[in-house]
mmCIF file of C-alpha atoms in Angstrom:
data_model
loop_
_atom_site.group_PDB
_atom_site.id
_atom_site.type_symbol
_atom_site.label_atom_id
_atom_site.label_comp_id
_atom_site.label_asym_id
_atom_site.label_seq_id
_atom_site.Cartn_x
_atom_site.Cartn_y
_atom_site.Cartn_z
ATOM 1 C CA UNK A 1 51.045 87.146 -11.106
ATOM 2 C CA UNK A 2 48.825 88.988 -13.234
ATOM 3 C CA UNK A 3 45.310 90.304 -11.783
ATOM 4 C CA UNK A 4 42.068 89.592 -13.184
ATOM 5 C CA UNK A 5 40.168 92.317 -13.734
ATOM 6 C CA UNK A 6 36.025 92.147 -14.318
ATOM 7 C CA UNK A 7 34.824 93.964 -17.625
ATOM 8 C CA UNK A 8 33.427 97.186 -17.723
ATOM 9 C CA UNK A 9 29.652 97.489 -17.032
ATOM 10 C CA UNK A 10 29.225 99.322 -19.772
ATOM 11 C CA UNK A 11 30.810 96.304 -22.053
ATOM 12 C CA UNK A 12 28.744 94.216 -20.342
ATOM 13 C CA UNK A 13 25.180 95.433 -21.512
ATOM 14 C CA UNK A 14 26.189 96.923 -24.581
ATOM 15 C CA UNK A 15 26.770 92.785 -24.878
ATOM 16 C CA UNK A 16 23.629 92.078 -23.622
ATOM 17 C CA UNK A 17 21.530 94.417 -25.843
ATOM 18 C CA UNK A 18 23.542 93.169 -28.847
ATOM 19 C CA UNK A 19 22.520 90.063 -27.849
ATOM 20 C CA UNK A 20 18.955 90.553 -26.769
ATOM 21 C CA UNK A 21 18.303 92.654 -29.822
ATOM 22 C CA UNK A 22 18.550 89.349 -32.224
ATOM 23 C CA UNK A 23 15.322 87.783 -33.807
ATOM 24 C CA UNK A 24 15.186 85.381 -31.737
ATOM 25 C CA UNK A 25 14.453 86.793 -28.626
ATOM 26 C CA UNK A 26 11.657 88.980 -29.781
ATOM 27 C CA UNK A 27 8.371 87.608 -28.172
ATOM 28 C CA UNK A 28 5.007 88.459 -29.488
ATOM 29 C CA UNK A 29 1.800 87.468 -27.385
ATOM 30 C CA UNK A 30 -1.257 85.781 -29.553
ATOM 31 C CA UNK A 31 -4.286 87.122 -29.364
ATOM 32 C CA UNK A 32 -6.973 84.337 -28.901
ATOM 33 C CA UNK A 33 -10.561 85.139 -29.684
ATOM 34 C CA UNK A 34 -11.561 85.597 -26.435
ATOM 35 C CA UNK A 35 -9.331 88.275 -26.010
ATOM 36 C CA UNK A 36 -10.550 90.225 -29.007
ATOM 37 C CA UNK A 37 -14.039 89.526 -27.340
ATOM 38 C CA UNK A 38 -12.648 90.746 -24.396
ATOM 39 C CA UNK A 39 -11.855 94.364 -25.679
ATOM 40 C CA UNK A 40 -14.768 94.387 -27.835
ATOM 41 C CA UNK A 41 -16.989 93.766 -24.267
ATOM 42 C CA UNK A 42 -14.552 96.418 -22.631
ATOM 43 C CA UNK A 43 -14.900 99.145 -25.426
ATOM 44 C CA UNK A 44 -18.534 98.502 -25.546
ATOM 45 C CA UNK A 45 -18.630 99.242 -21.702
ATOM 46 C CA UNK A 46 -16.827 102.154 -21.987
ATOM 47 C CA UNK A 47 -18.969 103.631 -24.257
ATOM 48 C CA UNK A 48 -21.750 103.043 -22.595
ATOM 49 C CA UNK A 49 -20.172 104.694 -19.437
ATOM 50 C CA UNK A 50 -19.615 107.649 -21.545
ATOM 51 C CA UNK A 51 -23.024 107.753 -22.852
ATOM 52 C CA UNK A 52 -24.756 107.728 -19.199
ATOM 53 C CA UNK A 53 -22.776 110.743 -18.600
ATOM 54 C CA UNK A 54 -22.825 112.702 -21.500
ATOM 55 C CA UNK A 55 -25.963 111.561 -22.952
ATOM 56 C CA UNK A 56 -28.635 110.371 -20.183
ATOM 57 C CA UNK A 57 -31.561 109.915 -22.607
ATOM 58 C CA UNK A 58 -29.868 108.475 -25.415
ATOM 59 C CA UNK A 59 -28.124 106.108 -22.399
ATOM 60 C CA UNK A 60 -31.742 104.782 -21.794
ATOM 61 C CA UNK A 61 -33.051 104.616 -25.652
ATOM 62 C CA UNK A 62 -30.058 102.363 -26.414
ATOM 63 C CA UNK A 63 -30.486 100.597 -22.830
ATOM 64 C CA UNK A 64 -33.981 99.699 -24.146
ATOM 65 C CA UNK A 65 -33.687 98.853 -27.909
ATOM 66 C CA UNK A 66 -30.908 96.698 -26.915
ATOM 67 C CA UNK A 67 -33.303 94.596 -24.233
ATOM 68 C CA UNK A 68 -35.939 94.859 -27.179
ATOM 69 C CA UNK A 69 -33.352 92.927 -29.634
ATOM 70 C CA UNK A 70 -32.365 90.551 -26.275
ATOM 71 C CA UNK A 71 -36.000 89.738 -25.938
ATOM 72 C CA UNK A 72 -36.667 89.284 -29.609
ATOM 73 C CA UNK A 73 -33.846 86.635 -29.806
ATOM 74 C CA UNK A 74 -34.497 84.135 -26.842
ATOM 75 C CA UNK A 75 -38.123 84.555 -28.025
ATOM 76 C CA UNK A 76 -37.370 82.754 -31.014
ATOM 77 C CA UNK A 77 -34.719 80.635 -30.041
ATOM 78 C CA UNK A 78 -37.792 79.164 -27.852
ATOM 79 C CA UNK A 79 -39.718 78.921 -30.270
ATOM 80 C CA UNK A 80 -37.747 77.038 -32.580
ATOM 81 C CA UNK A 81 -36.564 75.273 -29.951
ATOM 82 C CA UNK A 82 -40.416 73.921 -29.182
ATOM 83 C CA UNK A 83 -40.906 73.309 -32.774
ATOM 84 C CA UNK A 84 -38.124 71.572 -33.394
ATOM 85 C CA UNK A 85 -38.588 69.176 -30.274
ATOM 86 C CA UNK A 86 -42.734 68.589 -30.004
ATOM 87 C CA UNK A 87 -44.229 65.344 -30.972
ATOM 88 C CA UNK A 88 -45.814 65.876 -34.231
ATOM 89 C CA UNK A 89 -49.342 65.292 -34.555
ATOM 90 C CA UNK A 90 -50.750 63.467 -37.325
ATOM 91 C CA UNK A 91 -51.544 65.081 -40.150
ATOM 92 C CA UNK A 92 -55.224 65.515 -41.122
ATOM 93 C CA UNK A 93 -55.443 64.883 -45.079
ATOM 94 C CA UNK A 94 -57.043 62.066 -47.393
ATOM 95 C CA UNK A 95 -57.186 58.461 -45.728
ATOM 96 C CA UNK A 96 -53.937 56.055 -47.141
ATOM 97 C CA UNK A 97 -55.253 53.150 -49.025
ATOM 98 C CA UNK A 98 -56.294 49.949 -47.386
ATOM 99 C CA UNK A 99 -53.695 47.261 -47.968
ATOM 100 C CA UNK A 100 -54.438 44.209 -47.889
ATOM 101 C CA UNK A 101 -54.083 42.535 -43.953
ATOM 102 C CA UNK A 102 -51.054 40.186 -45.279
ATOM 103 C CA UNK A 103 -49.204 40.125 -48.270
ATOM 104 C CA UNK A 104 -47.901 36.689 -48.164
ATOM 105 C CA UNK A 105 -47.543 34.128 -51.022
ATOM 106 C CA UNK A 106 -51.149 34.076 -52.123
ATOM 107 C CA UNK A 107 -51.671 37.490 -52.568
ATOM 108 C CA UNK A 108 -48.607 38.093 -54.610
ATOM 109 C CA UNK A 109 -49.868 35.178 -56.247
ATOM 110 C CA UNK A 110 -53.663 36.633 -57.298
ATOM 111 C CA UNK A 111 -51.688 40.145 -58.020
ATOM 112 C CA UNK A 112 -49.529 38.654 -60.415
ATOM 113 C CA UNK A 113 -52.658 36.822 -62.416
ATOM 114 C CA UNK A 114 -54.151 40.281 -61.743
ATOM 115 C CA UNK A 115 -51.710 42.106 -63.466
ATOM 116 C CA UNK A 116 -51.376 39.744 -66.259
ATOM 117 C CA UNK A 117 -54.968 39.771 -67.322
ATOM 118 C CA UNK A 118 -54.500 43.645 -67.136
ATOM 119 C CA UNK A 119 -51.807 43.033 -69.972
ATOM 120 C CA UNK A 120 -48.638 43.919 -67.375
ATOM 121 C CA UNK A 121 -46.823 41.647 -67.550
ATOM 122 C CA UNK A 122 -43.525 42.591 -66.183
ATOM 123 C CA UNK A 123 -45.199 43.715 -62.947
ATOM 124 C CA UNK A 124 -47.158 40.143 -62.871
ATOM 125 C CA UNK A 125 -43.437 38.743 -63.427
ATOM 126 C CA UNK A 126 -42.042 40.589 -60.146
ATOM 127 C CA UNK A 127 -45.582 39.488 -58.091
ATOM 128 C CA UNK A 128 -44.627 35.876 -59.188
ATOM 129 C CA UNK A 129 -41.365 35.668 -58.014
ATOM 130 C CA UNK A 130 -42.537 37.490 -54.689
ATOM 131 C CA UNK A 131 -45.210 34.568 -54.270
ATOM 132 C CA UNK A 132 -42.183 31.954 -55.049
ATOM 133 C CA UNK A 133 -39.862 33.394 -52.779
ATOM 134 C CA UNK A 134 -42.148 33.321 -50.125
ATOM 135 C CA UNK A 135 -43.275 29.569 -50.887
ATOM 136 C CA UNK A 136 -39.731 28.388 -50.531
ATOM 137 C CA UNK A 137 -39.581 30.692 -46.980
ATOM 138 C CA UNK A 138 -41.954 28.662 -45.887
ATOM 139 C CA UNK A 139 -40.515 25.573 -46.628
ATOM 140 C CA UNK A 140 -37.105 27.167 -45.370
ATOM 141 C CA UNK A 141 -35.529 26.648 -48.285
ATOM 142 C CA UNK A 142 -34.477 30.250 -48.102
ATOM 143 C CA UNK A 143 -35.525 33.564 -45.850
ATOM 144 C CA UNK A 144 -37.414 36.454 -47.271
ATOM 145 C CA UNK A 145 -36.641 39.596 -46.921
ATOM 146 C CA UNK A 146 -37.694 42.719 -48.277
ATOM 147 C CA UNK A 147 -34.014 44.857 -48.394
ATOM 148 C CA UNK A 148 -32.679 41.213 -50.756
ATOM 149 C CA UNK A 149 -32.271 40.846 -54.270
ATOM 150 C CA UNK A 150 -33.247 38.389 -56.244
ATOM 151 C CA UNK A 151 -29.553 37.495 -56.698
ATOM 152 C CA UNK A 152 -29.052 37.257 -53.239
ATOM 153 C CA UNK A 153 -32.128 34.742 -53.620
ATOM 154 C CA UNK A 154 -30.473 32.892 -56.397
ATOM 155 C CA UNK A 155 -27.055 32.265 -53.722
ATOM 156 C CA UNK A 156 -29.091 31.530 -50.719
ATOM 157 C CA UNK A 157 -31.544 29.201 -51.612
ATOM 158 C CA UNK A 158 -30.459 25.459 -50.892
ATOM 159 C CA UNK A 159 -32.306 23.648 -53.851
ATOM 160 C CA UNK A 160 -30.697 20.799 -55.213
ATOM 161 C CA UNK A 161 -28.266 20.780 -58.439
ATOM 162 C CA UNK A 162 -31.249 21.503 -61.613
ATOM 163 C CA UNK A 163 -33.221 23.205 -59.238
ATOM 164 C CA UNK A 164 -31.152 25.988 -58.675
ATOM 165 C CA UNK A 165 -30.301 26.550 -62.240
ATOM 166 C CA UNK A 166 -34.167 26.757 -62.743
ATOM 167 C CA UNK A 167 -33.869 29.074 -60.126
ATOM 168 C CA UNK A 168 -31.316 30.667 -61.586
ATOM 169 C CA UNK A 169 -33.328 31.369 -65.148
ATOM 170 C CA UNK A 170 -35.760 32.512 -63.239
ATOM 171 C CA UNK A 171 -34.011 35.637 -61.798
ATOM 172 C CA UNK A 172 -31.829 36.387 -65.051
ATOM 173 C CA UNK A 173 -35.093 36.129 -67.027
ATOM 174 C CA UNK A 174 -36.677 38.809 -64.053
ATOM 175 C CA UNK A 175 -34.027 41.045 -64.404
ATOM 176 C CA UNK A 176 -34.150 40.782 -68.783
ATOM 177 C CA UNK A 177 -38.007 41.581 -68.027
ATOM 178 C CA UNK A 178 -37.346 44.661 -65.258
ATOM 179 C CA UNK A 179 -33.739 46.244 -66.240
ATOM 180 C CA UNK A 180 -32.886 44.771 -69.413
ATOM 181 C CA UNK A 181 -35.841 46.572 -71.910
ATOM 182 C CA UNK A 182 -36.767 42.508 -73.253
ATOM 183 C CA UNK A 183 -40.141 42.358 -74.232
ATOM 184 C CA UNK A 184 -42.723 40.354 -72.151
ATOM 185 C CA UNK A 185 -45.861 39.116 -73.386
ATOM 186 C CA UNK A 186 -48.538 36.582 -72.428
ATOM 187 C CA UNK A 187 -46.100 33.906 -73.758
ATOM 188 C CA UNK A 188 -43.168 34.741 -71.170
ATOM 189 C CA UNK A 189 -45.220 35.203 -68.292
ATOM 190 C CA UNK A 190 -47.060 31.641 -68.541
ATOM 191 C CA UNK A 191 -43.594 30.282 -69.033
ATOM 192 C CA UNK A 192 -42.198 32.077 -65.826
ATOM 193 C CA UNK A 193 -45.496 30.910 -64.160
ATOM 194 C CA UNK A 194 -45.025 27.122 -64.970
ATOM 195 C CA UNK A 195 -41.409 27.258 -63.970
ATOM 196 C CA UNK A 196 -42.188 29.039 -60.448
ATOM 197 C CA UNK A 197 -45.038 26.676 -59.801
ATOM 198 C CA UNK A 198 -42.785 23.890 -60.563
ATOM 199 C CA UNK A 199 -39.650 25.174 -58.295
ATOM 200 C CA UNK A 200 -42.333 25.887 -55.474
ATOM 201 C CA UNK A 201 -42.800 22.082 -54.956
ATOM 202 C CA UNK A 202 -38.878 20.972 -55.986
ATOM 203 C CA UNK A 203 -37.156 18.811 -53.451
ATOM 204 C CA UNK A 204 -34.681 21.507 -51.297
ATOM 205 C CA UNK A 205 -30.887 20.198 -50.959
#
């Protein structure tokens, strides 16, 4: 019967080193930020250590520039920090115009004839279909709002079949007037005028 017999020791970590000595094994710690704040704070320290004893005066000059710079910096931060979060006070300048107390129908109404005596007549155009719009809110044919487009106008509002394409003719010739560069004159507007009046008392669907 043959004997086993246990490796040398030397065999043994000469394997291990062999081992141990491949790429894998070879560990490398990160250094996070706060670590290279860390020595940064440390170094800093240690400097200043030195400078107390070897330097006494110039320990003290730094000690107080640096509480200067401290001082200067939450001094503004709190400033900015007050600006930024006190309520702001009105601001005295020239008065804002007087508008009028309601802009409903019949104002829009008088500021398109306004405007149309005044010879502008694509304003007077948009004034019109204001009034209108808000003549068939109040018959809840549609709701006004101020963030809609006449489009949106044109989908909403429940007027019956010849109506609507009125309506319709209405907006397109609005947008022509506004967007589209066609002329307007005295003609167009009393056209647009007659129409509105006439779609302000049609029968809703």
């Amino acid at each position: 019967m043959v004997a086993w017999q246990a490796p040398a020791p030397d065999s043994v970590r000469a394997t291990l080193r062999a081992i141990f000595a491949g790429r894998e094994y070879h560990w490398a710690t990160r250094r996070t930020g706060w670590d290279v704040l860390s020595a940064l704070l440390r170094r800093f320290g240690d400097w200043l250590t030195d400078m107390s004893a070897a330097h006494p005066i110039g320990y003290l000059a730094a000690l107080a520039i640096m509480t200067l710079i401290l001082v200067v910096i939450l001094t503004h931060t709190a400033f900015t920090l007050w600006r930024a979060l006190r309520p702001r006070a009105a601001e005295n300048g020239p008065a804002a115009p007087t508008l009028p107390p309601t802009l409903d129908a019949s104002w829009h109404l008088r500021e398109a004839r306004r405007l149309a005596t005044a010879g502008r007549f694509s304003d007077a155009l948009a004034h019109r279909f204001l009034s209108l719009v808000m003549s068939l809110d109040q018959r809840r044919v549609l709701a006004f709002h101020a963030s809609k487009t006449p489009g949106e106008y044109t989908r909403e509002a429940r007027l019956d079949g010849e109506a609507r394409k009125r309506f319709g003719a209405l907006v397109t010739m609005l947008y022509e007037a506004l967007f589209g560069g066609r002329a307007c004159d005295a003609g167009t507007y009393a056209a647009f005028d007659q129409d509105a009046a006439a779609l302000s008392r049609a029968p809703s669907a």
